[in-house]
């Protein structure tokens, strides 16, 4: 099972790098879906099968389909790709990459200290998650429902075609 | 189930978060910036699940559920804004919308 974790981690990092460097939006989205699926494998290895299923269904399914639909509606074409290539010179990646590398080195130094135990040997089943979710975290569930309602109303309001009389 | 040391899971989450941060800082297309935000939120959720698996508690997975909800809400509003920006400015350049007019 450890080997599965390492392979999935390498696939996740590689496909994420490819996703943030592609010029074509659809190619980047497909790499991002691969990355999310490999993170789902990592969740499964870590004993979180419920979260792995949710990652596939909600992240790789619903959210990415939303991205694909919007990219299809926009119809960016070759001009946008050329302009993006013009912006993506090599020197542009140096500053952010160095800063992020410093941060990741700090995190690696902090978490690789002594006293790291290994995981327990039990998986956390969906039933256990549900009992905790609708017990101590009930307020959080209600707040999440209000957040989703707000997002629904907001997205409808923004995406709505403007009425005729307010255009001019 | 797995005997992966905790710091390797956290390191994976950190690497993914850093990659999302670099993408967010470098790309100028609004859609790519939203995708980088998704990468960062996913990495944060991964850190929560790793911590939850370390102590055998379900709380980390609950936090991932809340992050998932927030990501869905954020991306729906964000993509509606992307459509609005494209219809108004005919471009997805984030520099084009950097000046706010009241």
PDB file of C-alpha atoms in Angstrom:
ATOM      1  CA  UNK A   1       0.000   0.000   0.000  1.00  0.00           C
ATOM      2  CA  UNK A   2       2.919   2.344   0.569  1.00  0.00           C
ATOM      3  CA  UNK A   3       4.013   1.939  -3.042  1.00  0.00           C
ATOM      4  CA  UNK A   4       0.518   2.936  -4.158  1.00  0.00           C
ATOM      5  CA  UNK A   5       0.804   6.122  -2.128  1.00  0.00           C
ATOM      6  CA  UNK A   6       4.147   7.089  -3.646  1.00  0.00           C
ATOM      7  CA  UNK A   7       3.050   6.388  -7.219  1.00  0.00           C
ATOM      8  CA  UNK A   8      -0.178   8.357  -6.734  1.00  0.00           C
ATOM      9  CA  UNK A   9       1.761  11.234  -5.157  1.00  0.00           C
ATOM     10  CA  UNK A  10       4.197  11.394  -8.082  1.00  0.00           C
ATOM     11  CA  UNK A  11       1.325  11.302 -10.572  1.00  0.00           C
ATOM     12  CA  UNK A  12      -0.463  14.073  -8.650  1.00  0.00           C
ATOM     13  CA  UNK A  13       2.581  16.362  -8.589  1.00  0.00           C
ATOM     14  CA  UNK A  14       3.429  15.739 -12.250  1.00  0.00           C
ATOM     15  CA  UNK A  15      -0.095  16.333 -13.522  1.00  0.00           C
ATOM     16  CA  UNK A  16      -0.441  19.465 -11.364  1.00  0.00           C
ATOM     17  CA  UNK A  17       2.783  20.883 -12.829  1.00  0.00           C
ATOM     18  CA  UNK A  18       1.501  20.116 -16.301  1.00  0.00           C
ATOM     19  CA  UNK A  19      -1.892  21.656 -15.453  1.00  0.00           C
ATOM     20  CA  UNK A  20      -0.467  25.013 -14.410  1.00  0.00           C
ATOM     21  CA  UNK A  21       1.903  25.253 -17.390  1.00  0.00           C
ATOM     22  CA  UNK A  22      -0.422  24.388 -20.266  1.00  0.00           C
ATOM     23  CA  UNK A  23      -1.499  27.157 -22.595  1.00  0.00           C
ATOM     24  CA  UNK A  24      -4.662  25.484 -23.807  1.00  0.00           C
ATOM     25  CA  UNK A  25      -7.396  25.635 -21.166  1.00  0.00           C
ATOM     26  CA  UNK A  26      -8.906  22.254 -22.042  1.00  0.00           C
ATOM     27  CA  UNK A  27      -5.540  20.471 -21.804  1.00  0.00           C
ATOM     28  CA  UNK A  28      -4.944  22.059 -18.397  1.00  0.00           C
ATOM     29  CA  UNK A  29      -8.395  20.963 -17.229  1.00  0.00           C
ATOM     30  CA  UNK A  30      -7.767  17.361 -18.286  1.00  0.00           C
ATOM     31  CA  UNK A  31      -4.436  17.305 -16.417  1.00  0.00           C
ATOM     32  CA  UNK A  32      -6.156  18.796 -13.384  1.00  0.00           C
ATOM     33  CA  UNK A  33      -8.761  16.019 -13.465  1.00  0.00           C
ATOM     34  CA  UNK A  34      -5.934  13.436 -13.490  1.00  0.00           C
ATOM     35  CA  UNK A  35      -4.379  15.211 -10.517  1.00  0.00           C
ATOM     36  CA  UNK A  36      -7.649  15.132  -8.559  1.00  0.00           C
ATOM     37  CA  UNK A  37      -8.146  11.441  -9.315  1.00  0.00           C
ATOM     38  CA  UNK A  38      -4.670  10.613  -8.027  1.00  0.00           C
ATOM     39  CA  UNK A  39      -5.334  12.618  -4.861  1.00  0.00           C
ATOM     40  CA  UNK A  40      -8.480  10.489  -4.492  1.00  0.00           C
ATOM     41  CA  UNK A  41      -6.235   7.398  -4.563  1.00  0.00           C
ATOM     42  CA  UNK A  42      -4.106   8.987  -1.835  1.00  0.00           C
ATOM     43  CA  UNK A  43      -7.240   9.484   0.275  1.00  0.00           C
ATOM     44  CA  UNK A  44      -8.216   5.849  -0.234  1.00  0.00           C
ATOM     45  CA  UNK A  45      -4.772   4.642   0.818  1.00  0.00           C
ATOM     46  CA  UNK A  46      -4.976   6.781   3.931  1.00  0.00           C
ATOM     47  CA  UNK A  47      -8.154   5.074   5.081  1.00  0.00           C
ATOM     48  CA  UNK A  48     -10.693   7.677   3.982  1.00  0.00           C
ATOM     49  CA  UNK A  49     -12.807   5.839   1.372  1.00  0.00           C
ATOM     50  CA  UNK A  50     -15.793   8.179   1.785  1.00  0.00           C
ATOM     51  CA  UNK A  51     -13.684  11.248   1.067  1.00  0.00           C
ATOM     52  CA  UNK A  52     -12.074   9.473  -1.902  1.00  0.00           C
ATOM     53  CA  UNK A  53     -15.502   8.846  -3.400  1.00  0.00           C
ATOM     54  CA  UNK A  54     -16.526  12.473  -2.761  1.00  0.00           C
ATOM     55  CA  UNK A  55     -13.324  13.708  -4.392  1.00  0.00           C
ATOM     56  CA  UNK A  56     -14.123  11.765  -7.556  1.00  0.00           C
ATOM     57  CA  UNK A  57     -17.818  12.695  -7.612  1.00  0.00           C
ATOM     58  CA  UNK A  58     -17.743  16.348  -6.561  1.00  0.00           C
ATOM     59  CA  UNK A  59     -14.273  17.653  -7.464  1.00  0.00           C
ATOM     60  CA  UNK A  60     -13.343  15.613 -10.539  1.00  0.00           C
ATOM     61  CA  UNK A  61     -16.974  15.292 -11.584  1.00  0.00           C
ATOM     62  CA  UNK A  62     -19.096  18.311 -10.793  1.00  0.00           C
ATOM     63  CA  UNK A  63     -16.629  21.179 -10.387  1.00  0.00           C
ATOM     64  CA  UNK A  64     -14.457  20.216 -13.349  1.00  0.00           C
ATOM     65  CA  UNK A  65     -17.533  19.751 -15.558  1.00  0.00           C
ATOM     66  CA  UNK A  66     -18.493  23.302 -14.609  1.00  0.00           C
ATOM     67  CA  UNK A  67     -15.047  24.498 -15.744  1.00  0.00           C
ATOM     68  CA  UNK A  68     -15.306  22.542 -19.019  1.00  0.00           C
ATOM     69  CA  UNK A  69     -18.736  24.017 -19.751  1.00  0.00           C
ATOM     70  CA  UNK A  70     -17.530  27.569 -19.156  1.00  0.00           C
ATOM     71  CA  UNK A  71     -14.463  27.008 -21.373  1.00  0.00           C
ATOM     72  CA  UNK A  72     -16.756  25.667 -24.088  1.00  0.00           C
ATOM     73  CA  UNK A  73     -19.036  28.708 -23.759  1.00  0.00           C
ATOM     74  CA  UNK A  74     -16.149  31.164 -23.950  1.00  0.00           C
ATOM     75  CA  UNK A  75     -14.635  29.776 -27.187  1.00  0.00           C
ATOM     76  CA  UNK A  76     -11.226  31.339 -26.556  1.00  0.00           C
ATOM     77  CA  UNK A  77      -9.450  30.212 -29.715  1.00  0.00           C
ATOM     78  CA  UNK A  78      -5.945  30.738 -31.028  1.00  0.00           C
ATOM     79  CA  UNK A  79      -5.618  34.427 -30.249  1.00  0.00           C
ATOM     80  CA  UNK A  80      -5.937  33.914 -26.509  1.00  0.00           C
ATOM     81  CA  UNK A  81      -3.407  31.057 -26.646  1.00  0.00           C
ATOM     82  CA  UNK A  82      -0.881  33.237 -28.437  1.00  0.00           C
ATOM     83  CA  UNK A  83      -1.348  36.060 -25.962  1.00  0.00           C
ATOM     84  CA  UNK A  84      -0.954  33.680 -23.039  1.00  0.00           C
ATOM     85  CA  UNK A  85       2.257  32.308 -24.588  1.00  0.00           C
ATOM     86  CA  UNK A  86       3.543  35.853 -24.898  1.00  0.00           C
ATOM     87  CA  UNK A  87       2.951  36.354 -21.171  1.00  0.00           C
ATOM     88  CA  UNK A  88       4.500  33.049 -20.106  1.00  0.00           C
ATOM     89  CA  UNK A  89       8.138  33.859 -20.581  1.00  0.00           C
ATOM     90  CA  UNK A  90      10.597  31.814 -18.574  1.00  0.00           C
ATOM     91  CA  UNK A  91      11.722  34.720 -16.440  1.00  0.00           C
ATOM     92  CA  UNK A  92       8.177  35.110 -15.173  1.00  0.00           C
ATOM     93  CA  UNK A  93       8.268  31.753 -13.400  1.00  0.00           C
ATOM     94  CA  UNK A  94      11.483  32.428 -11.481  1.00  0.00           C
ATOM     95  CA  UNK A  95      10.262  34.756  -8.728  1.00  0.00           C
ATOM     96  CA  UNK A  96       7.117  32.867  -7.665  1.00  0.00           C
ATOM     97  CA  UNK A  97       8.881  29.515  -8.000  1.00  0.00           C
ATOM     98  CA  UNK A  98      11.750  30.577  -5.751  1.00  0.00           C
ATOM     99  CA  UNK A  99       9.381  31.973  -3.116  1.00  0.00           C
ATOM    100  CA  UNK A 100       7.213  28.839  -3.189  1.00  0.00           C
ATOM    101  CA  UNK A 101      10.334  26.643  -3.027  1.00  0.00           C
ATOM    102  CA  UNK A 102      11.491  28.473   0.096  1.00  0.00           C
ATOM    103  CA  UNK A 103       8.079  27.902   1.698  1.00  0.00           C
ATOM    104  CA  UNK A 104       8.023  24.222   0.756  1.00  0.00           C
ATOM    105  CA  UNK A 105      11.530  23.743   2.125  1.00  0.00           C
ATOM    106  CA  UNK A 106      10.401  25.288   5.406  1.00  0.00           C
ATOM    107  CA  UNK A 107       7.394  22.973   5.564  1.00  0.00           C
ATOM    108  CA  UNK A 108       9.593  19.964   4.776  1.00  0.00           C
ATOM    109  CA  UNK A 109      12.027  20.961   7.498  1.00  0.00           C
ATOM    110  CA  UNK A 110       9.225  21.454  10.014  1.00  0.00           C
ATOM    111  CA  UNK A 111       7.349  18.231   9.402  1.00  0.00           C
ATOM    112  CA  UNK A 112      10.327  15.918   8.957  1.00  0.00           C
ATOM    113  CA  UNK A 113      11.568  16.400  12.474  1.00  0.00           C
ATOM    114  CA  UNK A 114      11.637  13.580  15.011  1.00  0.00           C
ATOM    115  CA  UNK A 115       8.475  12.265  16.604  1.00  0.00           C
ATOM    116  CA  UNK A 116       6.543  11.355  13.484  1.00  0.00           C
ATOM    117  CA  UNK A 117       4.487   8.302  14.161  1.00  0.00           C
ATOM    118  CA  UNK A 118       2.940   6.207  11.429  1.00  0.00           C
ATOM    119  CA  UNK A 119      -0.766   6.034  10.736  1.00  0.00           C
ATOM    120  CA  UNK A 120      -3.100   3.846  12.643  1.00  0.00           C
ATOM    121  CA  UNK A 121      -4.166   0.699  10.880  1.00  0.00           C
ATOM    122  CA  UNK A 122      -7.906   1.392  10.718  1.00  0.00           C
ATOM    123  CA  UNK A 123      -9.949   3.083   8.032  1.00  0.00           C
ATOM    124  CA  UNK A 124     -12.539   5.682   9.009  1.00  0.00           C
ATOM    125  CA  UNK A 125     -15.822   4.449   7.604  1.00  0.00           C
ATOM    126  CA  UNK A 126     -18.557   6.671   6.132  1.00  0.00           C
ATOM    127  CA  UNK A 127     -20.863   5.788   9.037  1.00  0.00           C
ATOM    128  CA  UNK A 128     -18.410   7.238  11.539  1.00  0.00           C
ATOM    129  CA  UNK A 129     -18.062  10.410   9.463  1.00  0.00           C
ATOM    130  CA  UNK A 130     -21.847  10.771   9.251  1.00  0.00           C
ATOM    131  CA  UNK A 131     -22.322  10.347  12.991  1.00  0.00           C
ATOM    132  CA  UNK A 132     -19.781  13.085  13.725  1.00  0.00           C
ATOM    133  CA  UNK A 133     -21.070  15.314  10.920  1.00  0.00           C
ATOM    134  CA  UNK A 134     -24.649  15.354  12.190  1.00  0.00           C
ATOM    135  CA  UNK A 135     -23.644  15.428  15.824  1.00  0.00           C
ATOM    136  CA  UNK A 136     -21.123  18.035  16.960  1.00  0.00           C
ATOM    137  CA  UNK A 137     -20.891  19.651  13.516  1.00  0.00           C
ATOM    138  CA  UNK A 138     -24.623  20.192  12.903  1.00  0.00           C
ATOM    139  CA  UNK A 139     -24.226  23.978  12.935  1.00  0.00           C
ATOM    140  CA  UNK A 140     -21.552  23.646  10.270  1.00  0.00           C
ATOM    141  CA  UNK A 141     -23.922  21.669   8.050  1.00  0.00           C
ATOM    142  CA  UNK A 142     -26.555  24.385   8.386  1.00  0.00           C
ATOM    143  CA  UNK A 143     -24.010  27.099   7.593  1.00  0.00           C
ATOM    144  CA  UNK A 144     -22.848  25.113   4.539  1.00  0.00           C
ATOM    145  CA  UNK A 145     -26.436  24.949   3.300  1.00  0.00           C
ATOM    146  CA  UNK A 146     -26.776  28.724   3.655  1.00  0.00           C
ATOM    147  CA  UNK A 147     -23.449  29.207   1.844  1.00  0.00           C
ATOM    148  CA  UNK A 148     -24.620  27.042  -1.039  1.00  0.00           C
ATOM    149  CA  UNK A 149     -27.910  28.934  -1.228  1.00  0.00           C
ATOM    150  CA  UNK A 150     -26.005  32.204  -1.311  1.00  0.00           C
ATOM    151  CA  UNK A 151     -23.749  30.887  -4.070  1.00  0.00           C
ATOM    152  CA  UNK A 152     -26.785  29.742  -6.059  1.00  0.00           C
ATOM    153  CA  UNK A 153     -28.502  33.110  -5.820  1.00  0.00           C
ATOM    154  CA  UNK A 154     -25.244  34.973  -6.518  1.00  0.00           C
ATOM    155  CA  UNK A 155     -24.349  32.877  -9.566  1.00  0.00           C
ATOM    156  CA  UNK A 156     -27.869  33.285 -10.950  1.00  0.00           C
ATOM    157  CA  UNK A 157     -27.781  37.020 -10.409  1.00  0.00           C
ATOM    158  CA  UNK A 158     -24.368  37.381 -12.082  1.00  0.00           C
ATOM    159  CA  UNK A 159     -25.085  35.061 -14.976  1.00  0.00           C
ATOM    160  CA  UNK A 160     -28.492  36.518 -15.751  1.00  0.00           C
ATOM    161  CA  UNK A 161     -28.920  38.499 -18.941  1.00  0.00           C
ATOM    162  CA  UNK A 162     -29.458  42.156 -18.090  1.00  0.00           C
ATOM    163  CA  UNK A 163     -33.022  43.447 -18.593  1.00  0.00           C
ATOM    164  CA  UNK A 164     -33.636  45.676 -21.620  1.00  0.00           C
ATOM    165  CA  UNK A 165     -34.563  48.817 -19.775  1.00  0.00           C
ATOM    166  CA  UNK A 166     -31.411  48.983 -17.658  1.00  0.00           C
ATOM    167  CA  UNK A 167     -28.963  48.510 -20.510  1.00  0.00           C
ATOM    168  CA  UNK A 168     -28.833  52.087 -21.718  1.00  0.00           C
TER     169      UNK A 168
ATOM    170  CA  UNK B   1      -4.204   0.171   6.331  1.00  0.00           C
ATOM    171  CA  UNK B   2      -1.233   2.132   5.110  1.00  0.00           C
ATOM    172  CA  UNK B   3       1.964   2.699   6.983  1.00  0.00           C
ATOM    173  CA  UNK B   4       2.966   5.943   5.330  1.00  0.00           C
ATOM    174  CA  UNK B   5       4.738   8.382   7.654  1.00  0.00           C
ATOM    175  CA  UNK B   6       2.717  11.486   8.388  1.00  0.00           C
ATOM    176  CA  UNK B   7       5.251  13.963   7.094  1.00  0.00           C
ATOM    177  CA  UNK B   8       5.165  12.490   3.609  1.00  0.00           C
ATOM    178  CA  UNK B   9       1.427  13.076   3.327  1.00  0.00           C
ATOM    179  CA  UNK B  10       1.857  16.613   4.654  1.00  0.00           C
ATOM    180  CA  UNK B  11       4.740  17.140   2.238  1.00  0.00           C
ATOM    181  CA  UNK B  12       2.531  16.122  -0.696  1.00  0.00           C
ATOM    182  CA  UNK B  13      -0.100  18.605   0.482  1.00  0.00           C
ATOM    183  CA  UNK B  14       2.563  21.307   0.793  1.00  0.00           C
ATOM    184  CA  UNK B  15       3.948  20.653  -2.686  1.00  0.00           C
ATOM    185  CA  UNK B  16       0.493  20.765  -4.255  1.00  0.00           C
ATOM    186  CA  UNK B  17      -0.303  23.986  -2.365  1.00  0.00           C
ATOM    187  CA  UNK B  18       2.954  25.579  -3.527  1.00  0.00           C
ATOM    188  CA  UNK B  19       2.258  24.581  -7.123  1.00  0.00           C
ATOM    189  CA  UNK B  20      -1.196  26.143  -6.901  1.00  0.00           C
ATOM    190  CA  UNK B  21       0.355  29.295  -5.431  1.00  0.00           C
ATOM    191  CA  UNK B  22       2.883  29.560  -8.270  1.00  0.00           C
ATOM    192  CA  UNK B  23       0.120  29.069 -10.830  1.00  0.00           C
ATOM    193  CA  UNK B  24      -2.035  31.724  -9.168  1.00  0.00           C
ATOM    194  CA  UNK B  25       0.831  34.222  -9.153  1.00  0.00           C
ATOM    195  CA  UNK B  26       2.083  33.596 -12.685  1.00  0.00           C
ATOM    196  CA  UNK B  27      -0.956  33.027 -14.863  1.00  0.00           C
ATOM    197  CA  UNK B  28      -2.982  36.019 -16.045  1.00  0.00           C
ATOM    198  CA  UNK B  29      -5.949  34.200 -17.503  1.00  0.00           C
ATOM    199  CA  UNK B  30      -8.795  34.318 -14.979  1.00  0.00           C
ATOM    200  CA  UNK B  31      -9.791  30.704 -15.649  1.00  0.00           C
ATOM    201  CA  UNK B  32      -6.271  29.464 -14.876  1.00  0.00           C
ATOM    202  CA  UNK B  33      -6.252  31.515 -11.697  1.00  0.00           C
ATOM    203  CA  UNK B  34      -9.500  29.862 -10.593  1.00  0.00           C
ATOM    204  CA  UNK B  35      -8.010  26.448 -11.381  1.00  0.00           C
ATOM    205  CA  UNK B  36      -4.966  27.249  -9.257  1.00  0.00           C
ATOM    206  CA  UNK B  37      -7.291  28.225  -6.409  1.00  0.00           C
ATOM    207  CA  UNK B  38      -8.941  24.816  -6.717  1.00  0.00           C
ATOM    208  CA  UNK B  39      -5.517  23.142  -6.492  1.00  0.00           C
ATOM    209  CA  UNK B  40      -4.731  25.083  -3.316  1.00  0.00           C
ATOM    210  CA  UNK B  41      -8.084  24.272  -1.688  1.00  0.00           C
ATOM    211  CA  UNK B  42      -7.633  20.614  -2.560  1.00  0.00           C
ATOM    212  CA  UNK B  43      -4.158  20.613  -1.009  1.00  0.00           C
ATOM    213  CA  UNK B  44      -5.511  22.180   2.176  1.00  0.00           C
ATOM    214  CA  UNK B  45      -8.176  19.477   2.346  1.00  0.00           C
ATOM    215  CA  UNK B  46      -5.496  16.842   1.837  1.00  0.00           C
ATOM    216  CA  UNK B  47      -3.622  18.193   4.845  1.00  0.00           C
ATOM    217  CA  UNK B  48      -6.783  17.936   6.955  1.00  0.00           C
ATOM    218  CA  UNK B  49      -7.402  14.340   5.858  1.00  0.00           C
ATOM    219  CA  UNK B  50      -3.783  13.412   6.589  1.00  0.00           C
ATOM    220  CA  UNK B  51      -4.084  14.837  10.094  1.00  0.00           C
ATOM    221  CA  UNK B  52      -7.410  13.071  10.624  1.00  0.00           C
ATOM    222  CA  UNK B  53      -5.903   9.760   9.527  1.00  0.00           C
ATOM    223  CA  UNK B  54      -2.934  10.268  11.837  1.00  0.00           C
ATOM    224  CA  UNK B  55      -5.100  10.452  14.932  1.00  0.00           C
ATOM    225  CA  UNK B  56      -7.856   8.158  13.689  1.00  0.00           C
ATOM    226  CA  UNK B  57     -10.557  10.794  14.053  1.00  0.00           C
ATOM    227  CA  UNK B  58     -13.297  11.696  11.578  1.00  0.00           C
ATOM    228  CA  UNK B  59     -12.915  15.448  12.160  1.00  0.00           C
ATOM    229  CA  UNK B  60     -10.365  15.875   9.375  1.00  0.00           C
ATOM    230  CA  UNK B  61     -12.773  14.393   6.866  1.00  0.00           C
ATOM    231  CA  UNK B  62     -15.543  16.693   8.136  1.00  0.00           C
ATOM    232  CA  UNK B  63     -13.260  19.664   7.456  1.00  0.00           C
ATOM    233  CA  UNK B  64     -12.635  18.333   3.966  1.00  0.00           C
ATOM    234  CA  UNK B  65     -16.399  18.204   3.417  1.00  0.00           C
ATOM    235  CA  UNK B  66     -16.691  21.862   4.425  1.00  0.00           C
ATOM    236  CA  UNK B  67     -13.784  22.811   2.140  1.00  0.00           C
ATOM    237  CA  UNK B  68     -15.496  20.928  -0.683  1.00  0.00           C
ATOM    238  CA  UNK B  69     -18.712  22.873  -0.091  1.00  0.00           C
ATOM    239  CA  UNK B  70     -16.831  26.153  -0.033  1.00  0.00           C
ATOM    240  CA  UNK B  71     -14.925  25.295  -3.211  1.00  0.00           C
ATOM    241  CA  UNK B  72     -18.154  24.488  -5.033  1.00  0.00           C
ATOM    242  CA  UNK B  73     -19.776  27.760  -3.928  1.00  0.00           C
ATOM    243  CA  UNK B  74     -16.665  29.778  -4.766  1.00  0.00           C
ATOM    244  CA  UNK B  75     -16.202  28.268  -8.198  1.00  0.00           C
ATOM    245  CA  UNK B  76     -19.828  28.753  -9.198  1.00  0.00           C
ATOM    246  CA  UNK B  77     -19.729  32.451  -8.339  1.00  0.00           C
ATOM    247  CA  UNK B  78     -16.230  32.784  -9.835  1.00  0.00           C
ATOM    248  CA  UNK B  79     -17.205  31.246 -13.159  1.00  0.00           C
ATOM    249  CA  UNK B  80     -20.308  33.437 -13.353  1.00  0.00           C
ATOM    250  CA  UNK B  81     -17.977  36.414 -12.856  1.00  0.00           C
ATOM    251  CA  UNK B  82     -15.673  35.055 -15.595  1.00  0.00           C
ATOM    252  CA  UNK B  83     -18.582  34.953 -18.041  1.00  0.00           C
ATOM    253  CA  UNK B  84     -19.566  38.486 -17.056  1.00  0.00           C
ATOM    254  CA  UNK B  85     -15.974  39.770 -17.500  1.00  0.00           C
ATOM    255  CA  UNK B  86     -15.673  38.117 -20.890  1.00  0.00           C
ATOM    256  CA  UNK B  87     -18.920  39.622 -22.124  1.00  0.00           C
ATOM    257  CA  UNK B  88     -17.974  43.082 -20.979  1.00  0.00           C
ATOM    258  CA  UNK B  89     -14.238  43.276 -21.802  1.00  0.00           C
ATOM    259  CA  UNK B  90     -13.991  40.572 -24.523  1.00  0.00           C
ATOM    260  CA  UNK B  91     -10.852  39.250 -22.812  1.00  0.00           C
ATOM    261  CA  UNK B  92      -9.906  37.147 -19.808  1.00  0.00           C
ATOM    262  CA  UNK B  93      -6.813  39.149 -18.919  1.00  0.00           C
ATOM    263  CA  UNK B  94      -6.817  39.881 -15.201  1.00  0.00           C
ATOM    264  CA  UNK B  95      -4.987  43.166 -15.877  1.00  0.00           C
ATOM    265  CA  UNK B  96      -7.951  44.392 -17.907  1.00  0.00           C
ATOM    266  CA  UNK B  97     -10.162  44.365 -14.825  1.00  0.00           C
ATOM    267  CA  UNK B  98      -7.615  45.673 -12.359  1.00  0.00           C
ATOM    268  CA  UNK B  99      -9.169  49.126 -12.176  1.00  0.00           C
ATOM    269  CA  UNK B 100     -12.471  49.377 -10.392  1.00  0.00           C
ATOM    270  CA  UNK B 101     -15.001  51.937 -11.413  1.00  0.00           C
ATOM    271  CA  UNK B 102     -17.641  52.526  -8.806  1.00  0.00           C
TER     272      UNK B 102
END
